[in-house]
Coordinates of C-alpha atoms in Angstrom, one line a residue:
M1 CA 13.0 56.2 23.0
S2 CA 13.4 54.7 19.6
Q3 CA 12.8 51.1 18.8
A4 CA 15.6 49.1 17.7
S5 CA 15.2 47.8 13.9
V6 CA 14.7 44.2 13.5
P7 CA 16.8 43.0 10.4
T8 CA 14.8 41.5 7.8
P9 CA 15.8 37.9 7.2
A10 CA 17.2 36.9 3.8
P11 CA 14.8 34.9 1.8
A12 CA 15.7 31.6 1.3
S13 CA 17.7 30.9 -1.7
K14 CA 16.3 29.1 -4.7
P15 CA 18.4 26.2 -6.3
P16 CA 19.8 27.3 -9.5
T17 CA 17.8 26.7 -12.9
I18 CA 18.8 25.6 -16.6
Y19 CA 18.4 29.3 -17.2
E20 CA 21.0 30.6 -14.6
V21 CA 23.5 28.0 -16.0
A22 CA 23.0 28.7 -19.5
R23 CA 23.3 32.3 -18.9
L24 CA 26.4 31.6 -17.2
A25 CA 27.9 29.5 -19.5
G26 CA 27.2 32.1 -22.4
V27 CA 24.7 29.6 -24.3
S28 CA 21.2 29.1 -24.8
H29 CA 18.9 26.8 -22.3
Q30 CA 17.9 24.7 -25.3
T31 CA 22.0 23.7 -25.2
V32 CA 21.9 23.4 -21.4
S33 CA 18.9 20.9 -21.9
R34 CA 20.9 18.8 -24.5
Y35 CA 23.6 18.6 -22.6
L36 CA 21.3 17.1 -19.7
K37 CA 19.6 14.8 -22.1
G38 CA 22.8 13.2 -23.1
N39 CA 22.3 14.4 -26.7
G40 CA 25.2 14.4 -29.2
G41 CA 26.2 17.0 -31.3
L42 CA 27.8 19.4 -28.9
K43 CA 30.9 20.8 -29.0
P44 CA 33.7 19.8 -26.6
A45 CA 34.1 23.6 -25.9
T46 CA 30.6 24.2 -25.3
V47 CA 30.7 21.0 -22.5
V48 CA 33.1 22.8 -20.7
K49 CA 31.5 25.7 -20.7
V50 CA 28.1 23.9 -19.3
E51 CA 29.7 21.7 -16.9
G52 CA 32.0 24.9 -15.7
A53 CA 28.7 26.9 -15.2
M54 CA 26.6 23.8 -12.9
A55 CA 29.9 23.6 -10.9
E56 CA 30.0 27.3 -10.2
L57 CA 26.3 27.8 -9.3
N58 CA 26.4 24.2 -7.6
Y59 CA 23.7 23.0 -9.7
S60 CA 22.2 19.5 -9.4
P61 CA 19.8 18.3 -11.9
N62 CA 16.7 16.6 -11.0
P63 CA 16.5 12.6 -10.9
A64 CA 14.3 12.9 -14.3
A65 CA 17.1 14.9 -16.0
R66 CA 20.0 13.1 -14.2
A67 CA 18.6 9.9 -16.0
L68 CA 18.2 11.4 -19.4
R69 CA 21.7 12.5 -19.1
S70 CA 23.1 9.2 -17.8
K71 CA 20.7 6.9 -19.9
Q72 CA 19.7 5.1 -16.3
A73 CA 16.2 5.1 -15.1
Y74 CA 15.0 6.6 -12.1
R75 CA 11.2 6.5 -12.6
V76 CA 9.4 3.7 -10.7
L77 CA 5.9 2.8 -11.3
V78 CA 3.8 2.2 -8.4
V79 CA 1.0 0.3 -9.2
V80 CA -2.0 0.6 -7.6
P81 CA -6.0 -0.8 -7.6
E82 CA -8.3 1.3 -9.7
G83 CA -10.6 2.0 -6.4
T84 CA -7.9 3.5 -4.5
Q85 CA -9.8 3.1 -1.2
T86 CA -8.7 -0.3 -1.2
V87 CA -4.9 0.3 -0.4
P88 CA -4.6 2.2 3.0
P89 CA -3.0 5.6 2.4
R90 CA -0.2 5.2 4.7
M91 CA 1.2 2.1 2.9
L92 CA 1.4 4.0 -0.3
R93 CA 2.9 6.6 1.7
G94 CA 5.5 4.3 2.9
A95 CA 6.1 3.4 -0.6
M96 CA 6.8 6.7 -1.9
T97 CA 8.7 8.0 0.5
A98 CA 11.4 5.3 0.4
A99 CA 11.5 5.7 -3.7
Q100 CA 12.1 9.6 -3.0
E101 CA 14.5 9.3 -0.4
A102 CA 16.6 6.9 -2.5
G103 CA 16.5 9.4 -5.3
Y104 CA 13.5 7.8 -7.4
V105 CA 10.5 9.4 -9.3
P106 CA 7.4 7.4 -8.3
D107 CA 4.5 7.5 -10.7
V108 CA 1.3 6.0 -9.4
V109 CA -1.0 4.4 -11.9
A110 CA -4.4 2.6 -11.1
V111 CA -5.6 -0.3 -13.0
E112 CA -8.5 -2.1 -13.4
S113 CA -9.5 -5.0 -11.4
A114 CA -10.0 -7.5 -14.6
T115 CA -7.2 -9.2 -15.7
A116 CA -7.4 -8.9 -19.2
S117 CA -7.4 -5.1 -18.9
R118 CA -4.7 -4.9 -16.2
V119 CA -2.1 -6.8 -18.7
H120 CA -3.0 -4.4 -21.7
R121 CA -2.6 -1.3 -19.6
L122 CA 0.5 -2.5 -17.8
L123 CA 2.3 -3.6 -21.0
A124 CA 1.4 -0.8 -22.7
L125 CA 2.7 1.8 -20.1
I126 CA 5.7 -0.1 -20.0
A127 CA 6.3 -0.1 -23.6
S128 CA 6.2 3.6 -23.8
E129 CA 8.3 4.6 -20.5
R130 CA 11.7 4.3 -19.5
L131 CA 11.4 2.9 -15.9
A132 CA 13.8 1.2 -13.4
G133 CA 11.2 -1.0 -12.1
I134 CA 7.7 -1.7 -11.1
F135 CA 6.5 -1.8 -7.0
S136 CA 2.8 -3.2 -7.1
L137 CA 0.4 -2.7 -4.0
V138 CA -2.1 -4.8 -6.1
P139 CA -1.7 -8.6 -6.9
L140 CA -1.1 -8.7 -10.7
G141 CA -2.1 -12.3 -11.3
A142 CA -1.2 -13.4 -15.1
A143 CA 0.1 -9.9 -15.8
E144 CA 3.4 -10.8 -13.2
K145 CA 4.2 -13.4 -15.7
Q146 CA 3.7 -11.6 -18.9
I147 CA 5.7 -8.7 -17.4
N148 CA 8.5 -10.8 -16.8
A149 CA 8.6 -12.6 -19.9
A150 CA 8.1 -9.3 -22.3
H151 CA 10.6 -7.2 -20.0
P152 CA 13.2 -9.6 -18.1
E153 CA 15.5 -7.1 -17.3
L154 CA 12.9 -4.8 -15.3
P155 CA 12.8 -5.3 -11.4
L156 CA 9.3 -6.2 -10.2
V157 CA 8.0 -6.4 -6.5
V158 CA 4.5 -7.3 -6.2
A159 CA 4.0 -6.0 -2.1
G160 CA 1.6 -9.0 -0.6
D161 CA 3.8 -11.5 -2.6
Y162 CA 7.4 -10.1 -1.6
D163 CA 5.9 -9.6 2.1
D164 CA 4.4 -13.1 2.6
A165 CA 8.3 -14.1 1.6
M166 CA 9.8 -12.3 4.7
H167 CA 7.4 -14.5 7.1
A168 CA 7.9 -11.2 9.5
R169 CA 5.0 -10.8 12.3
G170 CA 3.1 -7.8 11.2
S171 CA 3.8 -7.7 7.5
L172 CA 1.2 -7.0 5.4
A173 CA 0.3 -10.7 4.5
D174 CA 0.6 -11.8 7.7
G175 CA -2.4 -13.4 9.0
S176 CA -1.8 -14.5 12.3
A177 CA -3.8 -12.0 14.2
A178 CA -6.9 -13.7 13.0
E179 CA -6.1 -16.2 15.9
E180 CA -5.7 -13.9 18.6
M181 CA -8.9 -12.3 17.5
L182 CA -11.1 -15.7 17.6
E183 CA -9.3 -16.5 21.0
Y184 CA -10.5 -13.3 22.3
L185 CA -14.1 -13.8 20.8
A186 CA -14.1 -17.1 21.9
S187 CA -13.2 -15.9 25.6
L188 CA -16.5 -13.8 25.6
G189 CA -18.5 -16.8 24.9
H190 CA -18.9 -16.5 21.1
R191 CA -19.4 -20.1 19.4
S192 CA -20.9 -19.3 16.0
F193 CA -18.8 -17.3 13.4
Y194 CA -18.8 -16.0 10.1
H195 CA -15.9 -14.7 8.1
V196 CA -16.1 -11.8 5.2
A197 CA -13.1 -12.6 3.6
G198 CA -10.9 -10.2 0.9
P199 CA -10.4 -11.3 -2.5
R200 CA -8.6 -14.6 -3.2
L201 CA -5.7 -12.8 -5.5
W202 CA -4.8 -11.3 -2.4
T203 CA -2.1 -13.1 -0.2
S204 CA -3.1 -11.2 2.6
A205 CA -6.8 -12.4 2.5
V206 CA -5.6 -16.1 1.8
N207 CA -3.6 -15.9 4.7
R208 CA -6.4 -14.2 6.8
R209 CA -8.9 -16.9 6.0
R210 CA -6.4 -19.7 6.3
S211 CA -6.0 -18.5 9.9
Y212 CA -9.6 -18.0 10.5
E213 CA -10.3 -21.7 9.3
K214 CA -7.7 -23.2 11.1
T215 CA -8.1 -21.6 14.5
I216 CA -12.2 -22.1 14.4
A217 CA -11.0 -25.9 14.0
R218 CA -8.8 -25.8 16.9
L219 CA -10.9 -24.2 19.2
G220 CA -13.9 -26.5 18.4
L221 CA -15.8 -23.7 17.2
H222 CA -18.8 -23.3 14.6
S223 CA -18.1 -21.3 11.1
A224 CA -21.4 -20.7 9.4
G225 CA -19.4 -19.9 6.1
T226 CA -17.3 -17.4 4.4
A227 CA -17.6 -15.1 1.3
A228 CA -15.0 -13.2 -0.6
G229 CA -15.7 -9.6 -1.1
D230 CA -13.2 -6.6 -2.8
W231 CA -12.1 -5.0 0.3
S232 CA -14.8 -2.3 -0.2
M233 CA -17.7 -1.1 2.0
A234 CA -20.1 -1.8 -0.9
S235 CA -19.0 -5.2 -1.2
G236 CA -19.0 -5.7 2.7
Y237 CA -22.7 -4.4 2.7
K238 CA -23.7 -7.0 0.0
L239 CA -22.2 -9.6 1.7
G240 CA -23.9 -8.7 4.8
L241 CA -27.1 -9.0 3.9
R242 CA -26.7 -12.5 2.9
I243 CA -25.0 -13.8 6.0
P244 CA -26.9 -16.3 8.2
L245 CA -28.4 -15.0 11.0
D246 CA -31.3 -16.9 12.1
D247 CA -30.4 -20.8 11.4
G248 CA -27.7 -21.4 14.2
P249 CA -27.4 -17.5 14.5
V250 CA -24.0 -16.5 13.9
T251 CA -22.8 -14.0 16.9
A252 CA -19.3 -12.8 15.5
I253 CA -18.6 -11.6 12.3
F254 CA -14.6 -11.3 11.1
A255 CA -14.3 -9.2 8.2
A256 CA -10.8 -8.9 6.6
S257 CA -10.7 -5.2 6.5
D258 CA -12.0 -2.3 8.3
Q259 CA -14.1 -1.2 5.2
L260 CA -15.6 -4.4 4.7
A261 CA -16.5 -4.2 8.3
I262 CA -18.3 -1.1 7.9
G263 CA -20.6 -2.5 5.3
V264 CA -21.3 -5.3 7.2
I265 CA -22.6 -3.1 10.1
R266 CA -24.7 -1.2 7.9
A267 CA -26.3 -4.5 6.7
L268 CA -26.6 -5.5 10.1
H269 CA -28.7 -2.4 10.9
E270 CA -30.9 -2.6 8.0
R271 CA -31.8 -6.3 9.1
G272 CA -32.7 -5.1 12.6
K273 CA -29.5 -6.5 14.3
R274 CA -27.8 -4.5 16.9
V275 CA -23.7 -4.1 17.0
P276 CA -22.9 -5.4 19.3
D277 CA -25.9 -6.5 21.7
D278 CA -27.0 -9.3 18.9
V279 CA -23.8 -9.5 16.6
S280 CA -20.2 -8.5 17.3
V281 CA -18.3 -7.2 14.6
F282 CA -14.2 -7.2 14.2
G283 CA -12.2 -5.7 11.5
W284 CA -8.7 -5.1 10.3
D285 CA -6.3 -2.2 9.6
D286 CA -7.2 0.1 12.1
L287 CA -8.5 2.7 9.8
D288 CA -9.1 6.3 11.4
A289 CA -12.9 6.1 10.3
G290 CA -13.4 3.0 12.9
K291 CA -12.9 5.4 15.7
Y292 CA -15.9 7.3 15.1
L293 CA -18.2 4.8 13.6
V294 CA -21.2 4.1 16.5
P295 CA -20.2 1.5 17.4
S296 CA -16.6 2.2 17.1
L297 CA -14.7 -0.7 15.8
S298 CA -13.1 -3.3 16.8
T299 CA -10.0 -3.9 14.5
V300 CA -6.3 -5.3 14.3
S301 CA -3.5 -2.4 14.3
M302 CA -0.5 -3.1 11.9
D303 CA 2.2 -0.9 10.8
L304 CA 0.8 -0.1 7.1
E305 CA 3.6 2.0 6.3
A306 CA 6.2 -0.9 6.6
P307 CA 4.8 -3.3 4.1
G308 CA 5.3 -0.1 1.8
R309 CA 8.5 1.1 2.4
N310 CA 10.1 -2.3 3.0
G311 CA 8.8 -3.5 -0.4
M312 CA 10.1 -0.5 -2.1
H313 CA 13.4 -1.1 -0.4
E314 CA 13.7 -4.3 -1.9
L315 CA 12.8 -3.5 -5.5
I316 CA 15.5 -0.6 -5.0
S317 CA 18.1 -3.5 -4.2
R318 CA 17.1 -5.4 -7.3
I319 CA 17.6 -2.2 -9.2
R320 CA 20.9 -1.6 -8.1
N321 CA 21.9 -5.4 -8.0
E322 CA 22.3 -5.2 -4.5
P323 CA 21.9 -8.1 -1.8
S324 CA 18.5 -8.2 -0.4
E325 CA 18.0 -6.6 3.1
A326 CA 14.8 -8.0 3.9
Q327 CA 15.9 -9.8 7.1
H328 CA 16.9 -6.8 8.4
Y329 CA 13.5 -4.7 8.0
E330 CA 12.1 -4.0 10.9
V331 CA 8.4 -4.4 11.2
L332 CA 5.8 -3.8 14.0
P333 CA 4.2 -6.6 15.9
M334 CA -0.1 -6.3 15.1
R335 CA -2.2 -5.9 17.9
L336 CA -5.8 -6.3 18.8
V337 CA -7.4 -2.9 19.1
L338 CA -10.8 -3.5 21.3
R339 CA -13.5 -1.2 21.0
E340 CA -17.3 -1.2 21.1
S341 CA -18.2 -3.4 18.5
T342 CA -17.1 -6.5 20.3
A343 CA -19.2 -7.5 23.3
P344 CA -20.3 -11.2 24.8
P345 CA -22.8 -12.9 22.7
P346 CA -26.5 -12.0 23.9
A347 CA -28.1 -14.6 26.3
P348 CA -29.8 -17.7 24.8
S349 CA -33.8 -16.6 24.9
A350 CA -35.8 -19.2 27.6
G351 CA -38.0 -21.7 26.3

């Protein structure tokens, strides 16, 4: 019995290239490239041939080529910290996806933390490139004013500052979950706390610290102090070595990021303190790594794609001179994720 033949599926058609446009129009690919770049000097008859070939092939130039032809910029500069681990990948993904879906080409650039270096680098980049706008996931400090002064026509959105203005629960800069966190730890019996904060330039770090301080005062708890780091595990480790643990012992530590918390836990281990038997540790961001620590990390979960996505939408609105839709952006509320790194404080020693 013969087996019925199965037709081979036709390969997916590829989009046409400028070489095919040139071949159909009877011109060189350099001529098509000149047309797309908007360069003058082409004869009217040549323009008609190129446009006719493009229409017949249903050729659609990419955003970069379209920008050159129309004299409109489609590139968006996305600024991240030099240590990219300080920006959750989901936040960057939200911004990149939003830009691409709107037809813009995002270019990611990492800048140094030092203010003078950051200003010099960004101003040099802006002067050498045709940009539609800038979206920064890192606070720009003095650079923001200098960019606005040097390029007042260039739309600029800083994610943390913009997100804070939304006053939306679940936004990047919202620190209100610290209140719920401290209430939970207090319900376990903790009374003495320490806060390992993020950098003071970051609105999110400032708001988390502010919420910590207000809640400590409202609940009548004791804070043994606050120290600011740079979001990294190394910073959390260094600060963790200095947390006062013996004089009026701290039994709970609130770290402003999961990476800070991971560094703190390592420092506590080296100091002979067990988590959570001796000290509870709470992080923020719900990074995947926290699930696999021993002990697993209690944390604050938030929609990390939303700040990147919504901030980029705001930038695109400004680029296009459209009304802001910030009040309509959906942002999921934060929630506490309780794991093994938090428990009731140790019982007071007898005598």
